Every structure is written in C-alpha cells, then in structure tokens.
Amino acid sequence: MQIGELAQACGLSREALRFYEKQGLIGARRLANGYRDYPDETAMLVHYIRTAQQLGFTLAEIGQRLPRLWEQADAGPLLAAALQEKLADIDARIVALSALRQDLATRLASACPLQPQQASG
C-alpha cells in the first residue's frame, strides 16, 4: 500500500505518516521507483498508535512498548500492564495538580501571592 492509500485509510496526512516512520513507529520498504510500500497491517498499527495517543501515551512511550506488544501472540497481559501503569501515572498527576491548585488558591487569597508561604503544622 502506498502512502496516499494509507493516509486515506487512516485519516491522517502523508506528513503524519512520514513522521511516524521517522520515529520508528511504522515501516515501509522502498519500491524501485523510490515510493514507500507499506504492509497492509500498517493501517491497523496506525489505528493502535492513534488510540494510544488518545489514551495519554506519548509517541516515545508507544515506541518503547509497541514492538513488544506487536510481537506477542497474546498481547493482552502486556497491554493491561501498560494501561495500569498509565492509569497510575494519571492518578499521581491528578494528586500533584490538586496540590498545585490548592497552593495557587491559597496564594491568590493572600495579600502578596509571591511571598513565601508559612509552613502549617
């Protein structure tokens, strides 16, 4: 499948596909005329990449995990572990953002928001 066909099948631009290829997320062989020729399963792989991005995974994280997941006959346990780790990461970020929000709200209520805050306790 050539890049235009893959772009249309995935709803992405050719530039996005070239970027994914440059990042090592997808691969193509070159035809004699220099055109990229993608295996048919690349469309499914691009779908997985986009879904993972929507779930909060960075392209770097996807690139680190994707080869292991793709090579497994039953990737379910590895995928579940990856999703559990991402969930724990998001939970930790929510806690940190809540603390930051509280700090900002406290500072906003003070006479001089940039003054060092007194430790309570």
PDB file of C-alpha atoms in Angstrom:
ATOM      1  CA  MET A   1       0.000   0.000   0.000  1.00  0.00           C
ATOM      2  CA  GLN A   2       1.431   3.373  -0.955  1.00  0.00           C
ATOM      3  CA  ILE A   3       1.486   6.342   1.405  1.00  0.00           C
ATOM      4  CA  GLY A   4      -1.542   8.053  -0.153  1.00  0.00           C
ATOM      5  CA  GLU A   5      -3.652   4.928   0.242  1.00  0.00           C
ATOM      6  CA  LEU A   6      -2.514   4.502   3.839  1.00  0.00           C
ATOM      7  CA  ALA A   7      -3.188   8.171   4.605  1.00  0.00           C
ATOM      8  CA  GLN A   8      -6.707   7.854   3.244  1.00  0.00           C
ATOM      9  CA  ALA A   9      -7.336   4.579   5.086  1.00  0.00           C
ATOM     10  CA  CYS A  10      -6.149   6.050   8.392  1.00  0.00           C
ATOM     11  CA  GLY A  11      -7.499   9.580   8.064  1.00  0.00           C
ATOM     12  CA  LEU A  12      -4.013  11.059   8.500  1.00  0.00           C
ATOM     13  CA  SER A  13      -1.833  13.227   6.355  1.00  0.00           C
ATOM     14  CA  ARG A  14       1.130  11.868   4.474  1.00  0.00           C
ATOM     15  CA  GLU A  15       3.326  14.091   6.624  1.00  0.00           C
ATOM     16  CA  ALA A  16       2.000  12.458   9.799  1.00  0.00           C
ATOM     17  CA  LEU A  17       2.768   9.018   8.381  1.00  0.00           C
ATOM     18  CA  ARG A  18       6.257  10.114   7.396  1.00  0.00           C
ATOM     19  CA  PHE A  19       6.726  11.432  10.949  1.00  0.00           C
ATOM     20  CA  TYR A  20       5.587   8.103  12.420  1.00  0.00           C
ATOM     21  CA  GLU A  21       8.040   6.353  10.125  1.00  0.00           C
ATOM     22  CA  LYS A  22      10.866   8.703  11.112  1.00  0.00           C
ATOM     23  CA  GLN A  23      10.071   7.937  14.777  1.00  0.00           C
ATOM     24  CA  GLY A  24      10.334   4.222  14.031  1.00  0.00           C
ATOM     25  CA  LEU A  25       6.668   3.528  14.781  1.00  0.00           C
ATOM     26  CA  ILE A  26       5.833   2.224  11.316  1.00  0.00           C
ATOM     27  CA  GLY A  27       7.971   0.994   8.470  1.00  0.00           C
ATOM     28  CA  ALA A  28       7.842   0.694   4.736  1.00  0.00           C
ATOM     29  CA  ARG A  29      10.014  -0.815   2.113  1.00  0.00           C
ATOM     30  CA  ARG A  30      11.042   1.235  -0.880  1.00  0.00           C
ATOM     31  CA  LEU A  31       9.951   0.239  -4.346  1.00  0.00           C
ATOM     32  CA  ALA A  32      12.294   0.549  -7.324  1.00  0.00           C
ATOM     33  CA  ASN A  33      10.785   3.958  -8.101  1.00  0.00           C
ATOM     34  CA  GLY A  34      11.510   5.153  -4.518  1.00  0.00           C
ATOM     35  CA  TYR A  35       7.892   5.078  -3.371  1.00  0.00           C
ATOM     36  CA  ARG A  36       7.097   3.768   0.074  1.00  0.00           C
ATOM     37  CA  ASP A  37       5.261   0.461   0.166  1.00  0.00           C
ATOM     38  CA  TYR A  38       3.539  -0.244   3.488  1.00  0.00           C
ATOM     39  CA  PRO A  39       2.346  -3.698   4.543  1.00  0.00           C
ATOM     40  CA  ASP A  40      -1.446  -3.967   4.803  1.00  0.00           C
ATOM     41  CA  GLU A  41      -1.307  -4.375   8.608  1.00  0.00           C
ATOM     42  CA  THR A  42       0.198  -0.874   8.901  1.00  0.00           C
ATOM     43  CA  ALA A  43      -3.303   0.647   8.857  1.00  0.00           C
ATOM     44  CA  MET A  44      -4.202  -1.355  11.969  1.00  0.00           C
ATOM     45  CA  LEU A  45      -0.901  -0.383  13.576  1.00  0.00           C
ATOM     46  CA  VAL A  46      -1.563   3.315  12.908  1.00  0.00           C
ATOM     47  CA  HIS A  47      -5.008   2.901  14.477  1.00  0.00           C
ATOM     48  CA  TYR A  48      -3.365   1.430  17.599  1.00  0.00           C
ATOM     49  CA  ILE A  49      -0.876   4.311  17.713  1.00  0.00           C
ATOM     50  CA  ARG A  50      -3.615   6.928  17.461  1.00  0.00           C
ATOM     51  CA  THR A  51      -5.732   5.188  20.107  1.00  0.00           C
ATOM     52  CA  ALA A  52      -2.739   5.015  22.453  1.00  0.00           C
ATOM     53  CA  GLN A  53      -2.132   8.747  21.936  1.00  0.00           C
ATOM     54  CA  GLN A  54      -5.779   9.468  22.762  1.00  0.00           C
ATOM     55  CA  LEU A  55      -5.303   7.477  25.979  1.00  0.00           C
ATOM     56  CA  GLY A  56      -2.419   9.730  27.006  1.00  0.00           C
ATOM     57  CA  PHE A  57       0.599   7.767  25.821  1.00  0.00           C
ATOM     58  CA  THR A  58       3.375   9.777  24.246  1.00  0.00           C
ATOM     59  CA  LEU A  59       4.931   8.703  20.970  1.00  0.00           C
ATOM     60  CA  ALA A  60       8.102   7.853  22.903  1.00  0.00           C
ATOM     61  CA  GLU A  61       6.138   5.569  25.230  1.00  0.00           C
ATOM     62  CA  ILE A  62       4.373   3.995  22.279  1.00  0.00           C
ATOM     63  CA  GLY A  63       7.680   3.448  20.502  1.00  0.00           C
ATOM     64  CA  GLN A  64       9.151   1.736  23.558  1.00  0.00           C
ATOM     65  CA  ARG A  65       6.218  -0.610  24.100  1.00  0.00           C
ATOM     66  CA  LEU A  66       4.883  -1.193  20.609  1.00  0.00           C
ATOM     67  CA  PRO A  67       7.477  -3.689  19.380  1.00  0.00           C
ATOM     68  CA  ARG A  68       6.918  -5.964  22.389  1.00  0.00           C
ATOM     69  CA  LEU A  69       3.146  -5.737  22.053  1.00  0.00           C
ATOM     70  CA  TRP A  70       3.183  -6.282  18.308  1.00  0.00           C
ATOM     71  CA  GLU A  71       5.384  -9.381  18.553  1.00  0.00           C
ATOM     72  CA  GLN A  72       3.260 -11.157  21.191  1.00  0.00           C
ATOM     73  CA  ALA A  73       0.758 -13.812  20.179  1.00  0.00           C
ATOM     74  CA  ASP A  74      -1.361 -12.718  23.164  1.00  0.00           C
ATOM     75  CA  ALA A  75      -0.522  -9.113  23.978  1.00  0.00           C
ATOM     76  CA  GLY A  76      -3.401  -8.807  26.448  1.00  0.00           C
ATOM     77  CA  PRO A  77      -1.354  -9.080  29.662  1.00  0.00           C
ATOM     78  CA  LEU A  78       1.322  -6.637  28.420  1.00  0.00           C
ATOM     79  CA  LEU A  79      -1.328  -4.220  27.234  1.00  0.00           C
ATOM     80  CA  ALA A  80      -3.196  -4.440  30.542  1.00  0.00           C
ATOM     81  CA  ALA A  81       0.047  -3.732  32.418  1.00  0.00           C
ATOM     82  CA  ALA A  82       0.785  -0.725  30.191  1.00  0.00           C
ATOM     83  CA  LEU A  83      -2.715   0.662  30.736  1.00  0.00           C
ATOM     84  CA  GLN A  84      -2.451   0.089  34.505  1.00  0.00           C
ATOM     85  CA  GLU A  85       0.867   1.971  34.605  1.00  0.00           C
ATOM     86  CA  LYS A  86      -0.641   4.859  32.618  1.00  0.00           C
ATOM     87  CA  LEU A  87      -3.638   4.946  34.964  1.00  0.00           C
ATOM     88  CA  ALA A  88      -1.322   5.110  37.995  1.00  0.00           C
ATOM     89  CA  ASP A  89       0.657   7.891  36.305  1.00  0.00           C
ATOM     90  CA  ILE A  90      -2.515   9.866  35.625  1.00  0.00           C
ATOM     91  CA  ASP A  91      -3.683   9.367  39.222  1.00  0.00           C
ATOM     92  CA  ALA A  92      -0.327  10.688  40.503  1.00  0.00           C
ATOM     93  CA  ARG A  93      -0.569  13.680  38.192  1.00  0.00           C
ATOM     94  CA  ILE A  94      -4.108  14.404  39.425  1.00  0.00           C
ATOM     95  CA  VAL A  95      -2.848  14.408  43.038  1.00  0.00           C
ATOM     96  CA  ALA A  96       0.034  16.729  42.107  1.00  0.00           C
ATOM     97  CA  LEU A  97      -2.258  19.051  40.146  1.00  0.00           C
ATOM     98  CA  SER A  98      -4.733  19.157  43.045  1.00  0.00           C
ATOM     99  CA  ALA A  99      -1.924  20.189  45.398  1.00  0.00           C
ATOM    100  CA  LEU A 100      -0.781  22.824  42.916  1.00  0.00           C
ATOM    101  CA  ARG A 101      -4.327  24.105  42.572  1.00  0.00           C
ATOM    102  CA  GLN A 102      -4.667  24.381  46.344  1.00  0.00           C
ATOM    103  CA  ASP A 103      -1.363  26.269  46.552  1.00  0.00           C
ATOM    104  CA  LEU A 104      -2.471  28.684  43.824  1.00  0.00           C
ATOM    105  CA  ALA A 105      -5.857  29.246  45.509  1.00  0.00           C
ATOM    106  CA  THR A 106      -4.138  29.914  48.853  1.00  0.00           C
ATOM    107  CA  ARG A 107      -1.710  32.355  47.260  1.00  0.00           C
ATOM    108  CA  LEU A 108      -4.485  34.112  45.385  1.00  0.00           C
ATOM    109  CA  ALA A 109      -6.245  34.757  48.678  1.00  0.00           C
ATOM    110  CA  SER A 110      -3.136  36.256  50.290  1.00  0.00           C
ATOM    111  CA  ALA A 111      -2.077  39.910  50.217  1.00  0.00           C
ATOM    112  CA  CYS A 112       1.103  39.123  48.301  1.00  0.00           C
ATOM    113  CA  PRO A 113       0.794  35.892  46.295  1.00  0.00           C
ATOM    114  CA  LEU A 114       4.539  35.580  45.651  1.00  0.00           C
ATOM    115  CA  GLN A 115       5.609  35.795  49.301  1.00  0.00           C
ATOM    116  CA  PRO A 116       6.946  32.528  50.707  1.00  0.00           C
ATOM    117  CA  GLN A 117       4.123  30.641  52.397  1.00  0.00           C
ATOM    118  CA  GLN A 118       4.308  29.764  56.083  1.00  0.00           C
ATOM    119  CA  ALA A 119       4.513  26.048  56.723  1.00  0.00           C
ATOM    120  CA  SER A 120       1.426  24.899  58.577  1.00  0.00           C
ATOM    121  CA  GLY A 121       1.591  22.467  61.408  1.00  0.00           C
TER     122      GLY A 121
END
